[in-house]
Amino acid sequence: MRAKQIMTQDVATIRGSATVAEAVKLLRLKELRALIVEPRHSGDAYGIVTETDIVSKVVAYGKDPERMHVYEIMSKPCVVVNPDLDVEYVARLFANTGVWRAPVIQGELLGIISVTDIITKGDFVEKPKLKFVQKELHKAISNARSITANYGADSKRADEAWELVDELEAEAGYYGAPKPEKTARQLFSEGREYVSVG
């Protein structure tokens, strides 16, 4: 599943020069938790102002939202997400950066994705990544065997096919698959079958 499949397309933008009071009015009107701050020119970055920014930087210190501006409390540049990024990597990006929502941008603003979107719209419960990787691993092993039979074990094509198998085995291990005593490549070279556990 990709970011573009679960992102929220209803996004509101605001200028950095707007007051925090204007930002609050827009958040309330649209029932949103964040606003994307528009770039000022083509070389400028997008920014983001969230309800957390407003609460922690304005409300918590009793500052006047009519006198403070969005540019004083926003994050810029902000973390942005490519619409074709797998949801798993969006989640990992959020975990690594401490960000809980980000604009989805590819040339232009397409939407916004949040942890709420991942939880409510993601398919990670129905389709765990390990099962997907194991399926891909079986296909890759079958393909590597076929290429090796057709082009020879020492061919560049066979080597590339087995390298993909090695990568998928490592990825399956990352997601919790037990580490086999021997790789699929080693088993194949010994004339034995690869057996998946799990």
mmCIF file of C-alpha atoms in Angstrom:
data_model
loop_
_atom_site.group_PDB
_atom_site.id
_atom_site.type_symbol
_atom_site.label_atom_id
_atom_site.label_comp_id
_atom_site.label_asym_id
_atom_site.label_seq_id
_atom_site.Cartn_x
_atom_site.Cartn_y
_atom_site.Cartn_z
ATOM 1 C CA MET A 1 0.000 0.000 0.000
ATOM 2 C CA ARG A 2 1.309 3.440 -0.955
ATOM 3 C CA ALA A 3 1.059 6.862 0.694
ATOM 4 C CA LYS A 4 -1.190 8.165 -2.094
ATOM 5 C CA GLN A 5 -3.728 5.417 -1.370
ATOM 6 C CA ILE A 6 -4.324 6.457 2.237
ATOM 7 C CA MET A 7 -3.440 10.167 2.331
ATOM 8 C CA THR A 8 -6.077 12.773 3.086
ATOM 9 C CA GLN A 9 -6.632 14.982 0.064
ATOM 10 C CA ASP A 10 -8.483 17.707 1.964
ATOM 11 C CA VAL A 11 -5.518 19.897 2.842
ATOM 12 C CA ALA A 12 -5.587 23.528 3.869
ATOM 13 C CA THR A 13 -2.680 25.854 3.220
ATOM 14 C CA ILE A 14 -1.745 29.105 4.902
ATOM 15 C CA ARG A 15 0.872 31.799 4.429
ATOM 16 C CA GLY A 16 3.735 32.049 6.885
ATOM 17 C CA SER A 17 2.839 35.706 7.416
ATOM 18 C CA ALA A 18 -0.679 34.845 8.656
ATOM 19 C CA THR A 19 -1.345 35.269 12.353
ATOM 20 C CA VAL A 20 -1.671 32.273 14.635
ATOM 21 C CA ALA A 21 -5.256 33.427 15.288
ATOM 22 C CA GLU A 22 -6.001 33.064 11.558
ATOM 23 C CA ALA A 23 -4.429 29.606 11.613
ATOM 24 C CA VAL A 24 -6.604 28.568 14.558
ATOM 25 C CA LYS A 25 -9.751 29.827 12.767
ATOM 26 C CA LEU A 26 -8.842 27.807 9.674
ATOM 27 C CA LEU A 27 -8.064 24.666 11.707
ATOM 28 C CA ARG A 28 -11.418 24.956 13.475
ATOM 29 C CA LEU A 29 -13.353 25.694 10.291
ATOM 30 C CA LYS A 30 -11.870 22.746 8.380
ATOM 31 C CA GLU A 31 -11.655 20.469 11.472
ATOM 32 C CA LEU A 32 -7.981 19.775 10.780
ATOM 33 C CA ARG A 33 -4.934 19.193 12.966
ATOM 34 C CA ALA A 34 -2.337 20.809 10.706
ATOM 35 C CA LEU A 35 -1.959 23.382 7.966
ATOM 36 C CA ILE A 36 0.630 23.325 5.213
ATOM 37 C CA VAL A 37 2.577 26.556 4.904
ATOM 38 C CA GLU A 38 2.865 27.627 1.275
ATOM 39 C CA PRO A 39 6.314 28.229 -0.201
ATOM 40 C CA ARG A 40 6.943 31.893 -1.042
ATOM 41 C CA HIS A 41 8.653 31.139 -4.361
ATOM 42 C CA SER A 42 9.711 28.165 -6.512
ATOM 43 C CA GLY A 43 12.975 27.615 -4.599
ATOM 44 C CA ASP A 44 11.321 27.829 -1.194
ATOM 45 C CA ALA A 45 10.360 24.838 0.972
ATOM 46 C CA TYR A 46 6.972 23.821 2.298
ATOM 47 C CA GLY A 47 6.355 24.229 5.988
ATOM 48 C CA ILE A 48 3.803 22.844 8.431
ATOM 49 C CA VAL A 49 2.068 24.251 11.473
ATOM 50 C CA THR A 50 0.248 21.815 13.730
ATOM 51 C CA GLU A 51 -2.145 22.070 16.628
ATOM 52 C CA THR A 52 0.746 20.891 18.823
ATOM 53 C CA ASP A 53 2.862 23.854 17.641
ATOM 54 C CA ILE A 54 0.067 26.239 18.600
ATOM 55 C CA VAL A 55 -0.560 24.663 22.002
ATOM 56 C CA SER A 56 3.104 24.225 22.975
ATOM 57 C CA LYS A 57 4.491 27.500 21.595
ATOM 58 C CA VAL A 58 1.591 29.932 21.985
ATOM 59 C CA VAL A 59 -1.070 28.730 24.432
ATOM 60 C CA ALA A 60 1.391 27.246 26.941
ATOM 61 C CA TYR A 61 3.169 30.603 27.286
ATOM 62 C CA GLY A 62 0.076 32.834 27.230
ATOM 63 C CA LYS A 63 1.188 34.555 24.026
ATOM 64 C CA ASP A 64 -1.272 36.587 21.973
ATOM 65 C CA PRO A 65 -2.261 34.616 18.840
ATOM 66 C CA GLU A 66 -3.233 37.879 17.122
ATOM 67 C CA ARG A 67 0.337 39.163 17.473
ATOM 68 C CA MET A 68 2.238 35.955 16.660
ATOM 69 C CA HIS A 69 2.720 34.753 13.117
ATOM 70 C CA VAL A 70 2.741 31.272 11.660
ATOM 71 C CA TYR A 71 6.386 31.623 10.579
ATOM 72 C CA GLU A 72 7.381 32.000 14.252
ATOM 73 C CA ILE A 73 6.064 28.572 15.259
ATOM 74 C CA MET A 74 6.013 26.444 12.082
ATOM 75 C CA SER A 75 8.455 23.724 11.035
ATOM 76 C CA LYS A 76 10.231 24.604 7.801
ATOM 77 C CA PRO A 77 11.419 22.826 5.835
ATOM 78 C CA CYS A 78 9.139 20.032 6.881
ATOM 79 C CA VAL A 79 9.394 16.315 6.284
ATOM 80 C CA VAL A 80 7.610 15.512 3.027
ATOM 81 C CA VAL A 81 6.408 12.186 1.664
ATOM 82 C CA ASN A 82 6.511 10.952 -1.930
ATOM 83 C CA PRO A 83 3.063 9.653 -2.960
ATOM 84 C CA ASP A 84 4.566 6.344 -4.157
ATOM 85 C CA LEU A 85 6.328 5.577 -0.860
ATOM 86 C CA ASP A 86 5.157 2.342 0.805
ATOM 87 C CA VAL A 87 3.149 2.995 3.964
ATOM 88 C CA GLU A 88 5.647 0.937 5.975
ATOM 89 C CA TYR A 89 8.388 3.416 5.057
ATOM 90 C CA VAL A 90 6.135 6.374 5.865
ATOM 91 C CA ALA A 91 5.630 4.835 9.322
ATOM 92 C CA ARG A 92 9.381 4.302 9.696
ATOM 93 C CA LEU A 93 10.065 7.885 8.591
ATOM 94 C CA PHE A 94 7.604 9.133 11.209
ATOM 95 C CA ALA A 95 9.164 6.940 13.900
ATOM 96 C CA ASN A 96 12.709 8.073 13.022
ATOM 97 C CA THR A 97 11.873 11.794 12.919
ATOM 98 C CA GLY A 98 9.214 12.066 15.632
ATOM 99 C CA VAL A 99 6.838 13.584 13.069
ATOM 100 C CA TRP A 100 3.206 12.416 13.097
ATOM 101 C CA ARG A 101 1.965 13.958 9.855
ATOM 102 C CA ALA A 102 3.559 15.239 6.671
ATOM 103 C CA PRO A 103 2.503 16.701 3.346
ATOM 104 C CA VAL A 104 2.475 14.397 0.341
ATOM 105 C CA ILE A 105 4.287 16.213 -2.434
ATOM 106 C CA GLN A 106 5.380 15.383 -5.953
ATOM 107 C CA GLY A 107 6.029 18.649 -7.713
ATOM 108 C CA GLU A 108 2.918 20.032 -6.017
ATOM 109 C CA LEU A 109 0.965 19.483 -2.821
ATOM 110 C CA LEU A 110 -1.232 16.379 -3.268
ATOM 111 C CA GLY A 111 -2.404 15.700 0.277
ATOM 112 C CA ILE A 112 -1.313 15.028 3.823
ATOM 113 C CA ILE A 113 -0.625 11.717 5.565
ATOM 114 C CA SER A 114 -0.727 11.094 9.293
ATOM 115 C CA VAL A 115 -0.343 8.289 11.793
ATOM 116 C CA THR A 116 -4.143 8.270 11.982
ATOM 117 C CA ASP A 117 -4.335 7.555 8.233
ATOM 118 C CA ILE A 118 -1.871 4.685 8.650
ATOM 119 C CA ILE A 119 -3.889 3.142 11.496
ATOM 120 C CA THR A 120 -7.362 3.664 10.035
ATOM 121 C CA LYS A 121 -6.677 3.066 6.322
ATOM 122 C CA GLY A 122 -3.522 0.912 6.214
ATOM 123 C CA ASP A 123 -3.621 -2.799 5.412
ATOM 124 C CA PHE A 124 -0.765 -3.879 7.698
ATOM 125 C CA VAL A 125 -3.071 -6.055 9.837
ATOM 126 C CA GLU A 126 -4.538 -7.926 6.873
ATOM 127 C CA LYS A 127 -1.283 -8.041 4.910
ATOM 128 C CA PRO A 128 1.763 -8.209 7.192
ATOM 129 C CA LYS A 129 5.009 -7.319 5.447
ATOM 130 C CA LEU A 130 6.668 -10.648 6.347
ATOM 131 C CA LYS A 131 4.095 -12.655 4.381
ATOM 132 C CA PHE A 132 4.566 -10.363 1.381
ATOM 133 C CA VAL A 133 8.367 -10.658 1.552
ATOM 134 C CA GLN A 134 8.171 -14.453 1.868
ATOM 135 C CA LYS A 135 5.982 -14.632 -1.268
ATOM 136 C CA GLU A 136 8.437 -12.423 -3.131
ATOM 137 C CA LEU A 137 11.309 -14.588 -1.876
ATOM 138 C CA HIS A 138 9.710 -17.765 -3.271
ATOM 139 C CA LYS A 139 9.195 -16.068 -6.655
ATOM 140 C CA ALA A 140 12.786 -14.806 -6.650
ATOM 141 C CA ILE A 141 14.173 -18.263 -5.823
ATOM 142 C CA SER A 142 12.146 -19.847 -8.630
ATOM 143 C CA ASN A 143 13.329 -17.140 -11.018
ATOM 144 C CA ALA A 144 16.982 -17.507 -9.935
ATOM 145 C CA ARG A 145 16.842 -21.283 -10.446
ATOM 146 C CA SER A 146 15.382 -20.823 -13.920
ATOM 147 C CA ILE A 147 17.958 -18.206 -14.923
ATOM 148 C CA THR A 148 20.784 -20.360 -13.568
ATOM 149 C CA ALA A 149 19.521 -23.373 -15.548
ATOM 150 C CA ASN A 150 19.238 -21.316 -18.748
ATOM 151 C CA TYR A 151 22.340 -19.115 -18.519
ATOM 152 C CA GLY A 152 24.679 -20.985 -16.175
ATOM 153 C CA ALA A 153 25.614 -20.512 -12.547
ATOM 154 C CA ASP A 154 28.516 -18.201 -13.445
ATOM 155 C CA SER A 155 26.468 -15.850 -15.635
ATOM 156 C CA LYS A 156 25.917 -12.224 -14.673
ATOM 157 C CA ARG A 157 22.139 -12.717 -14.904
ATOM 158 C CA ALA A 158 22.237 -15.642 -12.482
ATOM 159 C CA ASP A 159 24.419 -13.709 -10.068
ATOM 160 C CA GLU A 160 21.995 -10.742 -10.130
ATOM 161 C CA ALA A 161 19.012 -13.063 -9.596
ATOM 162 C CA TRP A 162 20.651 -14.705 -6.591
ATOM 163 C CA GLU A 163 21.639 -11.303 -5.188
ATOM 164 C CA LEU A 164 17.928 -10.393 -5.155
ATOM 165 C CA VAL A 165 17.249 -13.656 -3.299
ATOM 166 C CA ASP A 166 19.955 -12.748 -0.761
ATOM 167 C CA GLU A 167 18.385 -9.298 -0.231
ATOM 168 C CA LEU A 168 14.908 -10.764 0.249
ATOM 169 C CA GLU A 169 16.226 -13.353 2.715
ATOM 170 C CA ALA A 170 17.851 -10.568 4.726
ATOM 171 C CA GLU A 171 14.647 -8.508 4.598
ATOM 172 C CA ALA A 172 12.571 -11.499 5.752
ATOM 173 C CA GLY A 173 14.968 -11.882 8.675
ATOM 174 C CA TYR A 174 14.493 -8.212 9.516
ATOM 175 C CA TYR A 175 10.734 -8.792 9.713
ATOM 176 C CA GLY A 176 11.108 -11.772 12.023
ATOM 177 C CA ALA A 177 11.624 -14.851 9.853
ATOM 178 C CA PRO A 178 14.010 -17.345 11.478
ATOM 179 C CA LYS A 179 17.494 -17.219 9.987
ATOM 180 C CA PRO A 180 18.142 -20.407 8.022
ATOM 181 C CA GLU A 181 21.372 -22.311 8.544
ATOM 182 C CA LYS A 182 22.121 -21.990 4.833
ATOM 183 C CA THR A 183 20.936 -19.451 2.264
ATOM 184 C CA ALA A 184 18.735 -20.449 -0.653
ATOM 185 C CA ARG A 185 21.742 -19.928 -2.931
ATOM 186 C CA GLN A 186 23.853 -22.356 -0.877
ATOM 187 C CA LEU A 187 21.069 -24.943 -0.785
ATOM 188 C CA PHE A 188 20.578 -24.654 -4.547
ATOM 189 C CA SER A 189 24.292 -25.106 -5.220
ATOM 190 C CA GLU A 190 24.164 -28.248 -3.059
ATOM 191 C CA GLY A 191 21.143 -29.482 -5.042
ATOM 192 C CA ARG A 192 18.748 -29.159 -2.087
ATOM 193 C CA GLU A 193 15.362 -27.414 -1.791
ATOM 194 C CA TYR A 194 14.730 -24.209 0.098
ATOM 195 C CA VAL A 195 12.026 -24.705 2.744
ATOM 196 C CA SER A 196 10.310 -21.676 4.227
ATOM 197 C CA VAL A 197 9.644 -21.626 7.958
ATOM 198 C CA GLY A 198 6.484 -19.772 8.978
#
